[in-house]
mmCIF file of C-alpha atoms in Angstrom:
data_model
loop_
_atom_site.group_PDB
_atom_site.id
_atom_site.type_symbol
_atom_site.label_atom_id
_atom_site.label_comp_id
_atom_site.label_asym_id
_atom_site.label_seq_id
_atom_site.Cartn_x
_atom_site.Cartn_y
_atom_site.Cartn_z
ATOM 1 C CA UNK A 1357 82.315 83.488 23.647
ATOM 2 C CA UNK A 1358 78.945 82.867 25.108
ATOM 3 C CA UNK A 1359 77.347 83.502 21.758
ATOM 4 C CA UNK A 1360 79.586 80.925 20.177
ATOM 5 C CA UNK A 1361 78.674 78.380 22.839
ATOM 6 C CA UNK A 1362 74.995 79.046 22.400
ATOM 7 C CA UNK A 1363 75.283 78.657 18.664
ATOM 8 C CA UNK A 1364 77.037 75.306 19.019
ATOM 9 C CA UNK A 1365 74.434 74.122 21.468
ATOM 10 C CA UNK A 1366 71.641 75.160 19.136
ATOM 11 C CA UNK A 1367 73.259 73.447 16.176
ATOM 12 C CA UNK A 1368 73.817 70.355 18.283
ATOM 13 C CA UNK A 1369 70.131 70.216 19.213
ATOM 14 C CA UNK A 1370 69.182 70.624 15.582
ATOM 15 C CA UNK A 1371 71.474 67.770 14.642
ATOM 16 C CA UNK A 1372 70.057 65.564 17.388
ATOM 17 C CA UNK A 1373 66.504 66.361 16.345
ATOM 18 C CA UNK A 1374 67.296 65.704 12.698
ATOM 19 C CA UNK A 1375 68.987 62.444 13.608
ATOM 20 C CA UNK A 1376 66.054 61.365 15.711
ATOM 21 C CA UNK A 1377 63.685 62.264 12.908
ATOM 22 C CA UNK A 1378 65.823 60.292 10.495
ATOM 23 C CA UNK A 1379 65.726 57.317 12.834
ATOM 24 C CA UNK A 1380 61.980 57.573 13.447
ATOM 25 C CA UNK A 1381 61.072 57.921 9.764
ATOM 26 C CA UNK A 1382 61.616 54.207 8.931
ATOM 27 C CA UNK A 1383 59.740 53.209 12.085
ATOM 28 C CA UNK A 1384 56.779 55.365 11.098
ATOM 29 C CA UNK A 1385 56.876 53.974 7.582
ATOM 30 C CA UNK A 1386 56.996 50.443 8.979
ATOM 31 C CA UNK A 1387 54.034 51.198 11.231
ATOM 32 C CA UNK A 1388 52.049 52.552 8.308
ATOM 33 C CA UNK A 1389 52.943 49.473 6.248
ATOM 34 C CA UNK A 1390 51.884 47.171 9.085
ATOM 35 C CA UNK A 1391 48.614 49.064 9.450
ATOM 36 C CA UNK A 1392 47.989 48.717 5.714
ATOM 37 C CA UNK A 1393 48.702 44.994 5.909
ATOM 38 C CA UNK A 1394 46.160 44.660 8.705
ATOM 39 C CA UNK A 1395 43.601 46.558 6.669
ATOM 40 C CA UNK A 1396 44.286 44.377 3.626
ATOM 41 C CA UNK A 1397 44.061 41.207 5.715
ATOM 42 C CA UNK A 1398 40.804 42.374 7.276
ATOM 43 C CA UNK A 1399 39.447 43.160 3.827
ATOM 44 C CA UNK A 1400 40.426 39.724 2.540
ATOM 45 C CA UNK A 1401 38.897 38.024 5.566
ATOM 46 C CA UNK A 1402 35.702 39.976 5.062
ATOM 47 C CA UNK A 1403 35.663 39.060 1.381
ATOM 48 C CA UNK A 1404 36.283 35.384 2.156
ATOM 49 C CA UNK A 1405 33.519 35.427 4.773
ATOM 50 C CA UNK A 1406 31.181 37.086 2.292
ATOM 51 C CA UNK A 1407 32.022 34.475 -0.338
ATOM 52 C CA UNK A 1408 31.394 31.738 2.221
ATOM 53 C CA UNK A 1409 28.014 33.211 3.100
ATOM 54 C CA UNK A 1410 27.119 33.518 -0.570
ATOM 55 C CA UNK A 1411 28.185 29.914 -1.215
ATOM 56 C CA UNK A 1412 26.244 28.725 1.826
ATOM 57 C CA UNK A 1413 23.137 30.567 0.650
ATOM 58 C CA UNK A 1414 23.565 29.154 -2.841
ATOM 59 C CA UNK A 1415 23.805 25.617 -1.464
ATOM 60 C CA UNK A 1416 20.730 26.167 0.704
ATOM 61 C CA UNK A 1417 18.817 27.547 -2.274
ATOM 62 C CA UNK A 1418 19.814 24.536 -4.378
ATOM 63 C CA UNK A 1419 18.835 22.188 -1.546
ATOM 64 C CA UNK A 1420 15.451 23.888 -1.240
ATOM 65 C CA UNK A 1421 14.957 23.663 -5.004
ATOM 66 C CA UNK A 1422 15.841 19.966 -5.025
ATOM 67 C CA UNK A 1423 13.593 19.387 -2.031
ATOM 68 C CA UNK A 1424 10.703 21.169 -3.716
ATOM 69 C CA UNK A 1425 11.222 19.187 -6.921
ATOM 70 C CA UNK A 1426 11.443 15.951 -4.940
ATOM 71 C CA UNK A 1427 8.234 16.794 -3.100
ATOM 72 C CA UNK A 1428 6.510 17.626 -6.379
ATOM 73 C CA UNK A 1429 7.674 14.339 -7.926
ATOM 74 C CA UNK A 1430 6.557 12.437 -4.826
ATOM 75 C CA UNK A 1431 3.132 14.058 -4.937
ATOM 76 C CA UNK A 1432 2.824 13.343 -8.652
ATOM 77 C CA UNK A 1433 3.719 9.679 -8.121
ATOM 78 C CA UNK A 1434 1.260 9.512 -5.244
ATOM 79 C CA UNK A 1435 -1.499 10.958 -7.411
ATOM 80 C CA UNK A 1436 -0.702 8.548 -10.242
ATOM 81 C CA UNK A 1437 -0.634 5.594 -7.861
ATOM 82 C CA UNK A 1438 -3.958 6.647 -6.363
ATOM 83 C CA UNK A 1439 -5.490 7.019 -9.824
ATOM 84 C CA UNK A 1440 -4.256 3.566 -10.864
ATOM 85 C CA UNK A 1441 -5.578 1.993 -7.665
ATOM 86 C CA UNK A 1442 -8.931 3.685 -8.141
ATOM 87 C CA UNK A 1443 -9.114 2.450 -11.722
ATOM 88 C CA UNK A 1444 -8.228 -1.083 -10.631
ATOM 89 C CA UNK A 1445 -10.841 -0.909 -7.887
ATOM 90 C CA UNK A 1446 -13.479 0.218 -10.392
ATOM 91 C CA UNK A 1447 -12.582 -2.677 -12.688
ATOM 92 C CA UNK A 1448 -12.534 -5.134 -9.796
ATOM 93 C CA UNK A 1449 -15.945 -3.943 -8.615
ATOM 94 C CA UNK A 1450 -17.380 -4.196 -12.125
ATOM 95 C CA UNK A 1451 -15.967 -7.706 -12.571
ATOM 96 C CA UNK A 1452 -17.305 -8.694 -9.156
ATOM 97 C CA UNK A 1453 -20.770 -7.408 -9.964
ATOM 98 C CA UNK A 1454 -20.766 -9.251 -13.273
ATOM 99 C CA UNK A 1455 -19.679 -12.461 -11.574
ATOM 100 C CA UNK A 1456 -22.355 -12.073 -8.890
ATOM 101 C CA UNK A 1457 -24.968 -11.586 -11.609
ATOM 102 C CA UNK A 1458 -23.815 -14.755 -13.339
ATOM 103 C CA UNK A 1459 -23.767 -16.677 -10.047
ATOM 104 C CA UNK A 1460 -27.302 -15.557 -9.236
ATOM 105 C CA UNK A 1461 -28.454 -16.624 -12.689
ATOM 106 C CA UNK A 1462 -26.882 -20.073 -12.253
ATOM 107 C CA UNK A 1463 -28.402 -20.480 -8.799
ATOM 108 C CA UNK A 1464 -31.848 -19.440 -9.993
ATOM 109 C CA UNK A 1465 -31.521 -21.743 -12.983
ATOM 110 C CA UNK A 1466 -30.630 -24.683 -10.725
ATOM 111 C CA UNK A 1467 -33.635 -24.056 -8.482
ATOM 112 C CA UNK A 1468 -35.898 -23.527 -11.471
ATOM 113 C CA UNK A 1469 -35.051 -26.974 -12.805
ATOM 114 C CA UNK A 1470 -35.806 -28.745 -9.528
ATOM 115 C CA UNK A 1471 -39.114 -30.189 -10.746
ATOM 116 C CA UNK A 1472 -37.595 -31.447 -13.979
ATOM 117 C CA UNK A 1473 -34.801 -33.156 -12.027
ATOM 118 C CA UNK A 1474 -37.307 -34.670 -9.640
ATOM 119 C CA UNK A 1475 -39.291 -36.196 -12.491
ATOM 120 C CA UNK A 1476 -36.151 -37.766 -13.940
ATOM 121 C CA UNK A 1477 -35.105 -39.108 -10.551
ATOM 122 C CA UNK A 1478 -38.632 -40.405 -9.805
ATOM 123 C CA UNK A 1479 -38.319 -42.666 -12.799
ATOM 124 C CA UNK A 1480 -34.976 -44.001 -11.584
ATOM 125 C CA UNK A 1481 -35.224 -44.069 -7.780
ATOM 126 C CA UNK A 1482 -38.915 -43.788 -7.027
ATOM 127 C CA UNK A 1483 -40.808 -40.771 -5.733
ATOM 128 C CA UNK A 1484 -39.988 -41.035 -2.024
ATOM 129 C CA UNK A 1485 -36.297 -41.731 -2.460
ATOM 130 C CA UNK A 1486 -35.854 -39.049 -5.091
ATOM 131 C CA UNK A 1487 -37.659 -36.590 -2.792
ATOM 132 C CA UNK A 1488 -35.224 -37.334 0.048
ATOM 133 C CA UNK A 1489 -32.233 -37.033 -2.273
ATOM 134 C CA UNK A 1490 -33.444 -33.701 -3.662
ATOM 135 C CA UNK A 1491 -34.171 -32.267 -0.223
ATOM 136 C CA UNK A 1492 -30.785 -33.364 1.117
ATOM 137 C CA UNK A 1493 -28.872 -31.902 -1.808
ATOM 138 C CA UNK A 1494 -30.925 -28.685 -1.810
ATOM 139 C CA UNK A 1495 -30.209 -28.105 1.895
ATOM 140 C CA UNK A 1496 -26.525 -28.787 1.374
ATOM 141 C CA UNK A 1497 -26.395 -26.367 -1.566
ATOM 142 C CA UNK A 1498 -28.194 -23.708 0.450
ATOM 143 C CA UNK A 1499 -25.764 -24.163 3.341
ATOM 144 C CA UNK A 1500 -22.723 -23.691 1.121
ATOM 145 C CA UNK A 1501 -24.282 -20.776 -0.732
ATOM 146 C CA UNK A 1502 -24.907 -18.978 2.567
ATOM 147 C CA UNK A 1503 -21.349 -19.694 3.718
ATOM 148 C CA UNK A 1504 -19.877 -18.454 0.439
ATOM 149 C CA UNK A 1505 -22.042 -15.320 0.515
ATOM 150 C CA UNK A 1506 -21.000 -14.527 4.100
ATOM 151 C CA UNK A 1507 -17.339 -14.967 3.258
ATOM 152 C CA UNK A 1508 -17.740 -12.853 0.138
ATOM 153 C CA UNK A 1509 -19.415 -10.053 2.108
ATOM 154 C CA UNK A 1510 -16.700 -10.189 4.752
ATOM 155 C CA UNK A 1511 -14.006 -10.083 2.065
ATOM 156 C CA UNK A 1512 -15.584 -6.943 0.589
ATOM 157 C CA UNK A 1513 -15.585 -5.221 3.992
ATOM 158 C CA UNK A 1514 -11.960 -6.148 4.541
ATOM 159 C CA UNK A 1515 -11.089 -4.916 1.043
ATOM 160 C CA UNK A 1516 -12.620 -1.530 1.856
ATOM 161 C CA UNK A 1517 -10.642 -1.325 5.098
ATOM 162 C CA UNK A 1518 -7.397 -2.286 3.369
ATOM 163 C CA UNK A 1519 -7.961 0.342 0.674
ATOM 164 C CA UNK A 1520 -8.495 3.005 3.332
ATOM 165 C CA UNK A 1521 -5.350 1.966 5.218
ATOM 166 C CA UNK A 1522 -3.310 1.928 2.008
ATOM 167 C CA UNK A 1523 -4.534 5.438 1.176
ATOM 168 C CA UNK A 1524 -3.170 6.543 4.565
ATOM 169 C CA UNK A 1525 0.263 5.251 3.604
ATOM 170 C CA UNK A 1526 0.201 2.050 5.659
ATOM 171 C CA UNK A 1527 1.950 -1.078 4.407
ATOM 172 C CA UNK A 1528 -0.822 -3.599 3.735
ATOM 173 C CA UNK A 1529 1.203 -6.026 1.611
ATOM 174 C CA UNK A 1530 0.455 -9.073 3.773
ATOM 175 C CA UNK A 1531 -3.211 -8.165 4.077
ATOM 176 C CA UNK A 1532 -3.510 -7.801 0.292
ATOM 177 C CA UNK A 1533 -1.826 -11.175 -0.227
ATOM 178 C CA UNK A 1534 -4.010 -13.021 2.295
ATOM 179 C CA UNK A 1535 -7.160 -11.379 0.969
ATOM 180 C CA UNK A 1536 -6.245 -12.402 -2.582
ATOM 181 C CA UNK A 1537 -5.881 -16.000 -1.373
ATOM 182 C CA UNK A 1538 -9.260 -15.821 0.379
ATOM 183 C CA UNK A 1539 -11.015 -14.341 -2.648
ATOM 184 C CA UNK A 1540 -9.461 -16.997 -4.869
ATOM 185 C CA UNK A 1541 -10.711 -19.761 -2.571
ATOM 186 C CA UNK A 1542 -14.183 -18.199 -2.468
ATOM 187 C CA UNK A 1543 -14.319 -18.153 -6.268
ATOM 188 C CA UNK A 1544 -13.068 -21.744 -6.398
ATOM 189 C CA UNK A 1545 -15.719 -22.798 -3.875
ATOM 190 C CA UNK A 1546 -18.455 -21.173 -5.959
ATOM 191 C CA UNK A 1547 -17.178 -22.858 -9.115
ATOM 192 C CA UNK A 1548 -16.877 -26.194 -7.317
ATOM 193 C CA UNK A 1549 -20.452 -25.884 -6.094
ATOM 194 C CA UNK A 1550 -21.607 -25.159 -9.643
ATOM 195 C CA UNK A 1551 -19.763 -28.279 -10.833
ATOM 196 C CA UNK A 1552 -21.401 -30.331 -8.080
ATOM 197 C CA UNK A 1553 -24.819 -29.065 -9.163
ATOM 198 C CA UNK A 1554 -24.078 -29.985 -12.768
ATOM 199 C CA UNK A 1555 -23.045 -33.507 -11.764
ATOM 200 C CA UNK A 1556 -26.100 -33.842 -9.554
ATOM 201 C CA UNK A 1557 -28.350 -32.774 -12.433
ATOM 202 C CA UNK A 1558 -27.020 -35.746 -14.423
ATOM 203 C CA UNK A 1559 -28.010 -38.191 -11.691
ATOM 204 C CA UNK A 1560 -31.437 -39.016 -13.095
ATOM 205 C CA UNK A 1561 -30.107 -39.817 -16.549
ATOM 206 C CA UNK A 1562 -26.963 -41.740 -15.577
ATOM 207 C CA UNK A 1563 -26.629 -45.486 -15.971
ATOM 208 C CA UNK A 1564 -24.282 -45.714 -12.974
ATOM 209 C CA UNK A 1565 -25.930 -43.790 -10.134
ATOM 210 C CA UNK A 1566 -23.404 -45.011 -7.569
ATOM 211 C CA UNK A 1567 -20.483 -43.627 -9.549
ATOM 212 C CA UNK A 1568 -22.295 -40.335 -10.110
ATOM 213 C CA UNK A 1569 -23.052 -40.035 -6.387
ATOM 214 C CA UNK A 1570 -19.357 -40.564 -5.651
ATOM 215 C CA UNK A 1571 -18.415 -37.808 -8.098
ATOM 216 C CA UNK A 1572 -20.931 -35.415 -6.555
ATOM 217 C CA UNK A 1573 -19.704 -36.274 -3.053
ATOM 218 C CA UNK A 1574 -16.071 -35.621 -4.014
ATOM 219 C CA UNK A 1575 -16.997 -32.234 -5.474
ATOM 220 C CA UNK A 1576 -18.985 -31.299 -2.380
ATOM 221 C CA UNK A 1577 -16.090 -32.254 -0.100
ATOM 222 C CA UNK A 1578 -13.787 -30.101 -2.209
ATOM 223 C CA UNK A 1579 -16.209 -27.182 -1.883
ATOM 224 C CA UNK A 1580 -16.246 -27.623 1.881
ATOM 225 C CA UNK A 1581 -12.444 -27.545 2.000
ATOM 226 C CA UNK A 1582 -12.312 -24.439 -0.198
ATOM 227 C CA UNK A 1583 -14.755 -22.689 2.139
ATOM 228 C CA UNK A 1584 -12.572 -23.579 5.130
ATOM 229 C CA UNK A 1585 -9.433 -22.381 3.325
ATOM 230 C CA UNK A 1586 -11.127 -19.090 2.417
ATOM 231 C CA UNK A 1587 -12.232 -18.616 6.017
ATOM 232 C CA UNK A 1588 -8.702 -19.260 7.310
ATOM 233 C CA UNK A 1589 -7.232 -16.762 4.831
ATOM 234 C CA UNK A 1590 -9.765 -14.135 5.915
ATOM 235 C CA UNK A 1591 -8.857 -14.722 9.557
ATOM 236 C CA UNK A 1592 -5.199 -14.080 8.662
ATOM 237 C CA UNK A 1593 -6.213 -10.962 6.758
ATOM 238 C CA UNK A 1594 -8.173 -9.652 9.731
ATOM 239 C CA UNK A 1595 -5.088 -10.205 11.897
ATOM 240 C CA UNK A 1596 -3.107 -8.101 9.406
ATOM 241 C CA UNK A 1597 -5.670 -5.290 9.705
ATOM 242 C CA UNK A 1598 -5.917 -5.475 13.494
ATOM 243 C CA UNK A 1599 -6.535 -2.104 15.092
ATOM 244 C CA UNK A 1600 -8.203 -0.581 12.036
ATOM 245 C CA UNK A 1601 -11.756 -1.772 12.638
ATOM 246 C CA UNK A 1602 -14.018 -4.285 14.334
ATOM 247 C CA UNK A 1603 -14.537 -6.833 11.539
ATOM 248 C CA UNK A 1604 -14.658 -10.405 12.819
ATOM 249 C CA UNK A 1605 -14.779 -13.692 10.959
ATOM 250 C CA UNK A 1606 -17.399 -16.363 11.509
ATOM 251 C CA UNK A 1607 -16.245 -19.228 13.700
ATOM 252 C CA UNK A 1608 -17.890 -21.889 11.530
ATOM 253 C CA UNK A 1609 -17.881 -21.002 7.820
ATOM 254 C CA UNK A 1610 -19.829 -24.096 6.765
ATOM 255 C CA UNK A 1611 -22.980 -23.217 8.681
#
């Protein structure tokens, strides 16, 4: 009887254990499935993160490449611009030197013909009067020539300073514009003075000396105004280059 009871108890325990195992099997399988899902999700997240990092690096590499190309293009443009400016400066200097040579020749020619003019004027106005006229005109010419030369020298110094500032990347647009105006007025003053000399040289041979004097006077007044205009433009240019040097303009350009 006891053996029978023991057997039943043993079989009952086996049944309970088997039932528990049967119940736990799906739970274990579910746990394993959940663990696999977590591993898969972690793997996908890692892959996505890796792809993001790769994309980020690719974008940075492309940005660096574009930046390097942009810098190279900028440097190339800068070099080309510098070369063009240097070429223009060489041409400007050559043209300026040629013009100065021609101006000197005209001035020397005018002075060289002083005696011939005096002889012509002696016949028309008398020796004393012609002497006074010649001396007056010669002094006036000398005064304007000195003024023009001073302005021209100042303009060259300012040009050098502007070129240096431009090479440093500074915006010198206004200074360039004002200097161009000044240089134009200086050239006009020199041409006007040459015209006045030519008219004056005709004085001894003219039939209407009064009219010729009036023409010479008008030309001289125009030269004086051009000198003043050039001086004013240089003053504006110096204001545009303030802080880059110590260049100063003359207070009275006609002296």
